Every structure is written in structure tokens, then in C-alpha cells.
């Protein structure tokens, strides 16, 4: 019989069978092979006594196929169901499908699902932080390269301007930034008016 405090909670037939199987095993201290699985299968067929059949296993495990001779044997499913019920859904071994947890222990299934979501959120957050860190590092490297280009430009004469430009192009500095540097640099020389670059050539 289900405890009074559990009667207030809406349960599905599979969950009810799992709870009754646990109670039966623990109250009677049932011994033998796969006691939890045997008790569960008996509950699912209406607490009727008798030998456990392949049809009983098929009712309990949706992915067990009677006609599949090459599939996992009945005993493997019984062992897995026994572990599932004994662990209250914390362990769902093969060959059971993952949906068995939510079928028999929906609260446990929900908790495991929430845990997986949290892990995924943490993983996504770490990845985003790493990407942001890499973006900041890339930006700092670029700013350092721009500062270096400005320093070098201070010592460049008009004759060596194109050589300087080619070097900055290899560093990946944008033409807009180079043009801003040249606006200040061009004022140092009489008659030199450099407005920027186009395809690597001074305008």
C-alpha cells in the first residue's frame, strides 16, 4: 500500500509501480535475483504471481523487443531495471533507454535534466568568457601594433614611406588608422600632402 503522504501527489502508473516495488522489497526483505525488477514487473501486471515472462519485460522496458533475437537478453534488462529501481532512478544502465528515468522516477529525471542544463549553461558561459578574453587580447595586440607603427613613422622620411606602409600592412593595421597617423606626420614636411592610402599606395 502506498503511504498516505504519497497519495496526495499525482503519479503515473509506471511511477506508482516503481514505488510499490520498492516498498514490497524493503518491507518483505525479498531476496533472490533482481528483487526490485521482479517486484516492479509484478506490480505492472497487477500484482499477479507467476514466472516473469518476456512480455512482462517488454511492458516495463519500451526498447525491449521480443522478436529481436540479436538484441540484449531478458536478463540484461532485468538487471538494468533492478538497478534503476534500487537507485530510485539515479542510475539508468544500458540496455534501458534514457526515458526510463522520467517514466518511473519523473522527479529524478527532472533533477538530472536540470543538472545537465546547468552544466551546459556553465560550459557556454565559460566559452563566452574565453572568447571575450581572446577578443580583448586581440584588440590589445592590435593597439600595441598601432602604437609601434606610430613610433616608427616618427623616424620615416617621405622616401621610405611606402616601405613603412608595407610593413604595417603585414601587421594587419587598417588603412583608416594609418591615414590618421599620416595626417599628423605630413605636417612635418614642407610640400608633402598625404591624405591616405589606396591599395597600398600613398594618395
PDB file of C-alpha atoms in Angstrom:
ATOM      1  CA  UNK A   1       0.000   0.000   0.000  1.00  0.00           C
ATOM      2  CA  UNK A   2       1.261   3.485  -0.885  1.00  0.00           C
ATOM      3  CA  UNK A   3       1.972   5.736   2.146  1.00  0.00           C
ATOM      4  CA  UNK A   4      -0.663   8.396   2.842  1.00  0.00           C
ATOM      5  CA  UNK A   5       1.694  11.332   2.108  1.00  0.00           C
ATOM      6  CA  UNK A   6       2.333   9.961  -1.404  1.00  0.00           C
ATOM      7  CA  UNK A   7      -1.379   9.710  -2.199  1.00  0.00           C
ATOM      8  CA  UNK A   8      -1.610  13.499  -2.457  1.00  0.00           C
ATOM      9  CA  UNK A   9       0.876  13.540  -5.339  1.00  0.00           C
ATOM     10  CA  UNK A  10      -0.288  12.727  -8.860  1.00  0.00           C
ATOM     11  CA  UNK A  11       1.690   9.755 -10.166  1.00  0.00           C
ATOM     12  CA  UNK A  12       1.644   7.830 -13.434  1.00  0.00           C
ATOM     13  CA  UNK A  13       1.167   4.024 -13.492  1.00  0.00           C
ATOM     14  CA  UNK A  14       4.869   3.362 -14.056  1.00  0.00           C
ATOM     15  CA  UNK A  15       5.905   5.640 -11.212  1.00  0.00           C
ATOM     16  CA  UNK A  16       3.296   4.018  -8.973  1.00  0.00           C
ATOM     17  CA  UNK A  17       4.590   0.546  -9.869  1.00  0.00           C
ATOM     18  CA  UNK A  18       8.170   1.576  -9.087  1.00  0.00           C
ATOM     19  CA  UNK A  19       7.176   2.982  -5.697  1.00  0.00           C
ATOM     20  CA  UNK A  20       5.161  -0.117  -4.824  1.00  0.00           C
ATOM     21  CA  UNK A  21       8.030  -2.366  -5.930  1.00  0.00           C
ATOM     22  CA  UNK A  22      10.441  -0.542  -3.617  1.00  0.00           C
ATOM     23  CA  UNK A  23       8.013  -0.829  -0.722  1.00  0.00           C
ATOM     24  CA  UNK A  24       7.423  -4.531  -1.372  1.00  0.00           C
ATOM     25  CA  UNK A  25      11.117  -5.382  -1.481  1.00  0.00           C
ATOM     26  CA  UNK A  26      12.078  -3.317   1.522  1.00  0.00           C
ATOM     27  CA  UNK A  27       9.147  -4.344   3.716  1.00  0.00           C
ATOM     28  CA  UNK A  28       9.411  -8.055   2.988  1.00  0.00           C
ATOM     29  CA  UNK A  29      13.199  -8.075   2.676  1.00  0.00           C
ATOM     30  CA  UNK A  30      12.755 -10.070  -0.508  1.00  0.00           C
ATOM     31  CA  UNK A  31      15.849 -11.986  -1.542  1.00  0.00           C
ATOM     32  CA  UNK A  32      16.886 -13.601  -4.799  1.00  0.00           C
ATOM     33  CA  UNK A  33      17.976 -12.422  -8.218  1.00  0.00           C
ATOM     34  CA  UNK A  34      16.764  -8.969  -9.343  1.00  0.00           C
ATOM     35  CA  UNK A  35      14.327  -8.480  -6.424  1.00  0.00           C
ATOM     36  CA  UNK A  36      13.439  -4.893  -7.341  1.00  0.00           C
ATOM     37  CA  UNK A  37      12.909  -5.738 -11.003  1.00  0.00           C
ATOM     38  CA  UNK A  38      10.768  -8.782 -10.164  1.00  0.00           C
ATOM     39  CA  UNK A  39       8.637  -6.750  -7.752  1.00  0.00           C
ATOM     40  CA  UNK A  40       8.278  -3.989 -10.345  1.00  0.00           C
ATOM     41  CA  UNK A  41       7.136  -6.367 -13.088  1.00  0.00           C
ATOM     42  CA  UNK A  42       4.626  -7.990 -10.755  1.00  0.00           C
ATOM     43  CA  UNK A  43       3.193  -4.570  -9.905  1.00  0.00           C
ATOM     44  CA  UNK A  44       2.893  -3.694 -13.588  1.00  0.00           C
ATOM     45  CA  UNK A  45       0.842  -6.820 -14.262  1.00  0.00           C
ATOM     46  CA  UNK A  46      -1.485  -6.181 -11.337  1.00  0.00           C
ATOM     47  CA  UNK A  47       0.438  -7.877  -8.503  1.00  0.00           C
ATOM     48  CA  UNK A  48      -0.311 -11.282 -10.029  1.00  0.00           C
ATOM     49  CA  UNK A  49       2.099 -14.070  -9.106  1.00  0.00           C
ATOM     50  CA  UNK A  50       3.838 -16.217 -11.675  1.00  0.00           C
ATOM     51  CA  UNK A  51       7.027 -16.544 -13.693  1.00  0.00           C
ATOM     52  CA  UNK A  52       8.453 -13.352 -15.230  1.00  0.00           C
ATOM     53  CA  UNK A  53       7.994 -13.526 -18.983  1.00  0.00           C
ATOM     54  CA  UNK A  54       9.473 -11.655 -21.938  1.00  0.00           C
ATOM     55  CA  UNK A  55       6.117  -9.891 -22.304  1.00  0.00           C
ATOM     56  CA  UNK A  56       6.485  -8.551 -18.750  1.00  0.00           C
ATOM     57  CA  UNK A  57       9.932  -7.171 -19.586  1.00  0.00           C
ATOM     58  CA  UNK A  58       8.604  -5.669 -22.809  1.00  0.00           C
ATOM     59  CA  UNK A  59       5.877  -3.868 -20.845  1.00  0.00           C
ATOM     60  CA  UNK A  60       8.430  -2.476 -18.398  1.00  0.00           C
ATOM     61  CA  UNK A  61      11.172  -1.545 -20.895  1.00  0.00           C
ATOM     62  CA  UNK A  62       9.869   0.130 -24.038  1.00  0.00           C
ATOM     63  CA  UNK A  63      13.023  -0.601 -26.039  1.00  0.00           C
ATOM     64  CA  UNK A  64      12.998  -4.347 -25.323  1.00  0.00           C
ATOM     65  CA  UNK A  65      11.875  -6.210 -28.444  1.00  0.00           C
ATOM     66  CA  UNK A  66      10.597  -9.774 -28.190  1.00  0.00           C
ATOM     67  CA  UNK A  67      11.253 -10.502 -31.879  1.00  0.00           C
ATOM     68  CA  UNK A  68      14.801  -9.149 -31.957  1.00  0.00           C
ATOM     69  CA  UNK A  69      16.871 -12.311 -31.478  1.00  0.00           C
ATOM     70  CA  UNK A  70      20.105 -10.361 -31.835  1.00  0.00           C
ATOM     71  CA  UNK A  71      19.157  -7.880 -29.115  1.00  0.00           C
ATOM     72  CA  UNK A  72      20.094  -7.837 -25.456  1.00  0.00           C
ATOM     73  CA  UNK A  73      18.802 -10.837 -23.456  1.00  0.00           C
ATOM     74  CA  UNK A  74      15.977 -10.562 -20.959  1.00  0.00           C
ATOM     75  CA  UNK A  75      18.362 -10.937 -18.002  1.00  0.00           C
ATOM     76  CA  UNK A  76      20.270  -7.794 -19.039  1.00  0.00           C
ATOM     77  CA  UNK A  77      17.042  -5.815 -18.932  1.00  0.00           C
ATOM     78  CA  UNK A  78      16.072  -7.335 -15.594  1.00  0.00           C
ATOM     79  CA  UNK A  79      19.456  -6.395 -14.128  1.00  0.00           C
ATOM     80  CA  UNK A  80      19.144  -2.856 -15.504  1.00  0.00           C
ATOM     81  CA  UNK A  81      15.588  -2.451 -14.193  1.00  0.00           C
ATOM     82  CA  UNK A  82      16.725  -3.753 -10.807  1.00  0.00           C
ATOM     83  CA  UNK A  83      19.488  -1.136 -10.637  1.00  0.00           C
ATOM     84  CA  UNK A  84      17.126   1.612 -11.836  1.00  0.00           C
ATOM     85  CA  UNK A  85      14.532   0.902  -9.130  1.00  0.00           C
ATOM     86  CA  UNK A  86      17.045   0.226  -6.363  1.00  0.00           C
ATOM     87  CA  UNK A  87      18.823   3.544  -7.055  1.00  0.00           C
ATOM     88  CA  UNK A  88      15.481   5.429  -7.233  1.00  0.00           C
ATOM     89  CA  UNK A  89      16.337   6.496 -10.771  1.00  0.00           C
ATOM     90  CA  UNK A  90      19.816   7.826 -10.039  1.00  0.00           C
ATOM     91  CA  UNK A  91      21.366   5.061 -12.167  1.00  0.00           C
ATOM     92  CA  UNK A  92      19.892   4.015 -15.522  1.00  0.00           C
ATOM     93  CA  UNK A  93      22.224   1.403 -17.025  1.00  0.00           C
ATOM     94  CA  UNK A  94      22.148   0.024 -20.541  1.00  0.00           C
ATOM     95  CA  UNK A  95      20.276  -1.506 -22.257  1.00  0.00           C
ATOM     96  CA  UNK A  96      17.482   0.665 -20.805  1.00  0.00           C
ATOM     97  CA  UNK A  97      16.735   3.839 -22.719  1.00  0.00           C
ATOM     98  CA  UNK A  98      17.216   7.203 -21.032  1.00  0.00           C
ATOM     99  CA  UNK A  99      13.462   7.829 -20.926  1.00  0.00           C
ATOM    100  CA  UNK A 100      13.089   5.064 -18.312  1.00  0.00           C
ATOM    101  CA  UNK A 101      14.171   7.503 -15.586  1.00  0.00           C
ATOM    102  CA  UNK A 102      11.437  10.029 -16.394  1.00  0.00           C
ATOM    103  CA  UNK A 103       8.966   7.163 -16.858  1.00  0.00           C
ATOM    104  CA  UNK A 104       9.473   5.619 -13.420  1.00  0.00           C
ATOM    105  CA  UNK A 105      11.040   8.467 -11.437  1.00  0.00           C
ATOM    106  CA  UNK A 106       9.958  11.763 -13.038  1.00  0.00           C
ATOM    107  CA  UNK A 107      11.331  13.877 -10.163  1.00  0.00           C
ATOM    108  CA  UNK A 108      14.755  12.287 -10.573  1.00  0.00           C
ATOM    109  CA  UNK A 109      14.553  12.718 -14.352  1.00  0.00           C
ATOM    110  CA  UNK A 110      13.711  16.387 -13.893  1.00  0.00           C
ATOM    111  CA  UNK A 111      16.587  16.841 -11.440  1.00  0.00           C
ATOM    112  CA  UNK A 112      19.068  15.162 -13.802  1.00  0.00           C
ATOM    113  CA  UNK A 113      17.763  17.242 -16.696  1.00  0.00           C
ATOM    114  CA  UNK A 114      18.184  20.440 -14.672  1.00  0.00           C
ATOM    115  CA  UNK A 115      21.710  19.387 -13.767  1.00  0.00           C
ATOM    116  CA  UNK A 116      22.535  18.849 -17.439  1.00  0.00           C
ATOM    117  CA  UNK A 117      21.097  22.276 -18.297  1.00  0.00           C
ATOM    118  CA  UNK A 118      23.200  23.895 -15.580  1.00  0.00           C
ATOM    119  CA  UNK A 119      26.326  22.162 -16.847  1.00  0.00           C
ATOM    120  CA  UNK A 120      25.553  23.316 -20.375  1.00  0.00           C
ATOM    121  CA  UNK A 121      24.943  26.887 -19.167  1.00  0.00           C
ATOM    122  CA  UNK A 122      28.234  26.857 -17.244  1.00  0.00           C
ATOM    123  CA  UNK A 123      30.043  25.481 -20.291  1.00  0.00           C
ATOM    124  CA  UNK A 124      28.506  28.147 -22.552  1.00  0.00           C
ATOM    125  CA  UNK A 125      29.377  30.870 -20.045  1.00  0.00           C
ATOM    126  CA  UNK A 126      32.992  29.693 -19.862  1.00  0.00           C
ATOM    127  CA  UNK A 127      33.223  29.555 -23.640  1.00  0.00           C
ATOM    128  CA  UNK A 128      31.794  33.087 -23.966  1.00  0.00           C
ATOM    129  CA  UNK A 129      34.243  34.385 -21.345  1.00  0.00           C
ATOM    130  CA  UNK A 130      37.125  32.723 -23.172  1.00  0.00           C
ATOM    131  CA  UNK A 131      36.003  34.226 -26.482  1.00  0.00           C
ATOM    132  CA  UNK A 132      35.699  37.664 -24.873  1.00  0.00           C
ATOM    133  CA  UNK A 133      39.165  37.262 -23.365  1.00  0.00           C
ATOM    134  CA  UNK A 134      40.568  36.343 -26.781  1.00  0.00           C
ATOM    135  CA  UNK A 135      38.829  39.361 -28.350  1.00  0.00           C
ATOM    136  CA  UNK A 136      40.334  41.671 -25.725  1.00  0.00           C
ATOM    137  CA  UNK A 137      43.779  40.151 -26.209  1.00  0.00           C
ATOM    138  CA  UNK A 138      43.472  40.569 -29.980  1.00  0.00           C
ATOM    139  CA  UNK A 139      42.397  44.194 -29.511  1.00  0.00           C
ATOM    140  CA  UNK A 140      45.348  44.872 -27.187  1.00  0.00           C
ATOM    141  CA  UNK A 141      47.752  43.298 -29.666  1.00  0.00           C
ATOM    142  CA  UNK A 142      46.325  45.480 -32.418  1.00  0.00           C
ATOM    143  CA  UNK A 143      46.572  48.621 -30.280  1.00  0.00           C
ATOM    144  CA  UNK A 144      50.191  47.731 -29.478  1.00  0.00           C
ATOM    145  CA  UNK A 145      50.908  47.313 -33.204  1.00  0.00           C
ATOM    146  CA  UNK A 146      49.316  50.707 -33.943  1.00  0.00           C
ATOM    147  CA  UNK A 147      51.425  52.353 -31.233  1.00  0.00           C
ATOM    148  CA  UNK A 148      54.552  50.704 -32.667  1.00  0.00           C
ATOM    149  CA  UNK A 149      53.633  51.927 -36.151  1.00  0.00           C
ATOM    150  CA  UNK A 150      53.288  55.496 -34.832  1.00  0.00           C
ATOM    151  CA  UNK A 151      56.699  55.305 -33.206  1.00  0.00           C
ATOM    152  CA  UNK A 152      58.294  54.009 -36.404  1.00  0.00           C
ATOM    153  CA  UNK A 153      56.532  56.652 -38.514  1.00  0.00           C
ATOM    154  CA  UNK A 154      58.145  59.382 -36.430  1.00  0.00           C
ATOM    155  CA  UNK A 155      61.522  58.326 -37.909  1.00  0.00           C
ATOM    156  CA  UNK A 156      60.339  57.786 -41.519  1.00  0.00           C
ATOM    157  CA  UNK A 157      61.177  60.221 -44.301  1.00  0.00           C
ATOM    158  CA  UNK A 158      58.979  60.630 -47.414  1.00  0.00           C
ATOM    159  CA  UNK A 159      61.385  58.446 -49.392  1.00  0.00           C
ATOM    160  CA  UNK A 160      60.792  55.485 -47.046  1.00  0.00           C
ATOM    161  CA  UNK A 161      57.059  55.995 -46.584  1.00  0.00           C
ATOM    162  CA  UNK A 162      55.973  53.181 -48.876  1.00  0.00           C
ATOM    163  CA  UNK A 163      58.362  50.716 -47.184  1.00  0.00           C
ATOM    164  CA  UNK A 164      56.893  51.700 -43.830  1.00  0.00           C
ATOM    165  CA  UNK A 165      53.385  51.201 -45.156  1.00  0.00           C
ATOM    166  CA  UNK A 166      54.126  47.709 -46.477  1.00  0.00           C
ATOM    167  CA  UNK A 167      55.451  46.713 -43.058  1.00  0.00           C
ATOM    168  CA  UNK A 168      52.284  47.949 -41.338  1.00  0.00           C
ATOM    169  CA  UNK A 169      50.131  46.189 -43.925  1.00  0.00           C
ATOM    170  CA  UNK A 170      51.777  42.871 -42.983  1.00  0.00           C
ATOM    171  CA  UNK A 171      50.974  43.626 -39.353  1.00  0.00           C
ATOM    172  CA  UNK A 172      47.302  43.931 -40.304  1.00  0.00           C
ATOM    173  CA  UNK A 173      46.851  47.607 -39.408  1.00  0.00           C
ATOM    174  CA  UNK A 174      43.830  49.152 -41.103  1.00  0.00           C
ATOM    175  CA  UNK A 175      44.243  51.909 -43.690  1.00  0.00           C
ATOM    176  CA  UNK A 176      41.945  54.218 -41.705  1.00  0.00           C
ATOM    177  CA  UNK A 177      44.326  54.066 -38.732  1.00  0.00           C
ATOM    178  CA  UNK A 178      47.348  54.595 -40.991  1.00  0.00           C
ATOM    179  CA  UNK A 179      45.653  57.614 -42.589  1.00  0.00           C
ATOM    180  CA  UNK A 180      45.117  59.207 -39.161  1.00  0.00           C
ATOM    181  CA  UNK A 181      48.821  58.754 -38.403  1.00  0.00           C
ATOM    182  CA  UNK A 182      49.789  60.302 -41.743  1.00  0.00           C
ATOM    183  CA  UNK A 183      47.668  63.405 -41.141  1.00  0.00           C
ATOM    184  CA  UNK A 184      49.967  64.344 -38.261  1.00  0.00           C
ATOM    185  CA  UNK A 185      53.123  63.033 -39.949  1.00  0.00           C
ATOM    186  CA  UNK A 186      52.621  65.039 -43.211  1.00  0.00           C
ATOM    187  CA  UNK A 187      52.751  68.376 -41.383  1.00  0.00           C
ATOM    188  CA  UNK A 188      56.436  67.848 -40.626  1.00  0.00           C
ATOM    189  CA  UNK A 189      57.434  68.157 -44.262  1.00  0.00           C
ATOM    190  CA  UNK A 190      57.071  71.230 -46.472  1.00  0.00           C
ATOM    191  CA  UNK A 191      55.114  70.482 -49.639  1.00  0.00           C
ATOM    192  CA  UNK A 192      54.118  66.950 -48.585  1.00  0.00           C
ATOM    193  CA  UNK A 193      50.390  66.291 -48.506  1.00  0.00           C
ATOM    194  CA  UNK A 194      49.492  62.696 -47.827  1.00  0.00           C
ATOM    195  CA  UNK A 195      45.774  62.094 -47.387  1.00  0.00           C
ATOM    196  CA  UNK A 196      45.851  58.332 -47.042  1.00  0.00           C
ATOM    197  CA  UNK A 197      46.381  55.072 -48.874  1.00  0.00           C
ATOM    198  CA  UNK A 198      44.576  53.216 -51.628  1.00  0.00           C
ATOM    199  CA  UNK A 199      45.614  49.633 -52.430  1.00  0.00           C
ATOM    200  CA  UNK A 200      48.897  50.152 -50.640  1.00  0.00           C
ATOM    201  CA  UNK A 201      49.901  53.333 -52.427  1.00  0.00           C
ATOM    202  CA  UNK A 202      50.057  56.831 -50.860  1.00  0.00           C
ATOM    203  CA  UNK A 203      47.420  59.264 -52.200  1.00  0.00           C
TER     204      UNK A 203
END
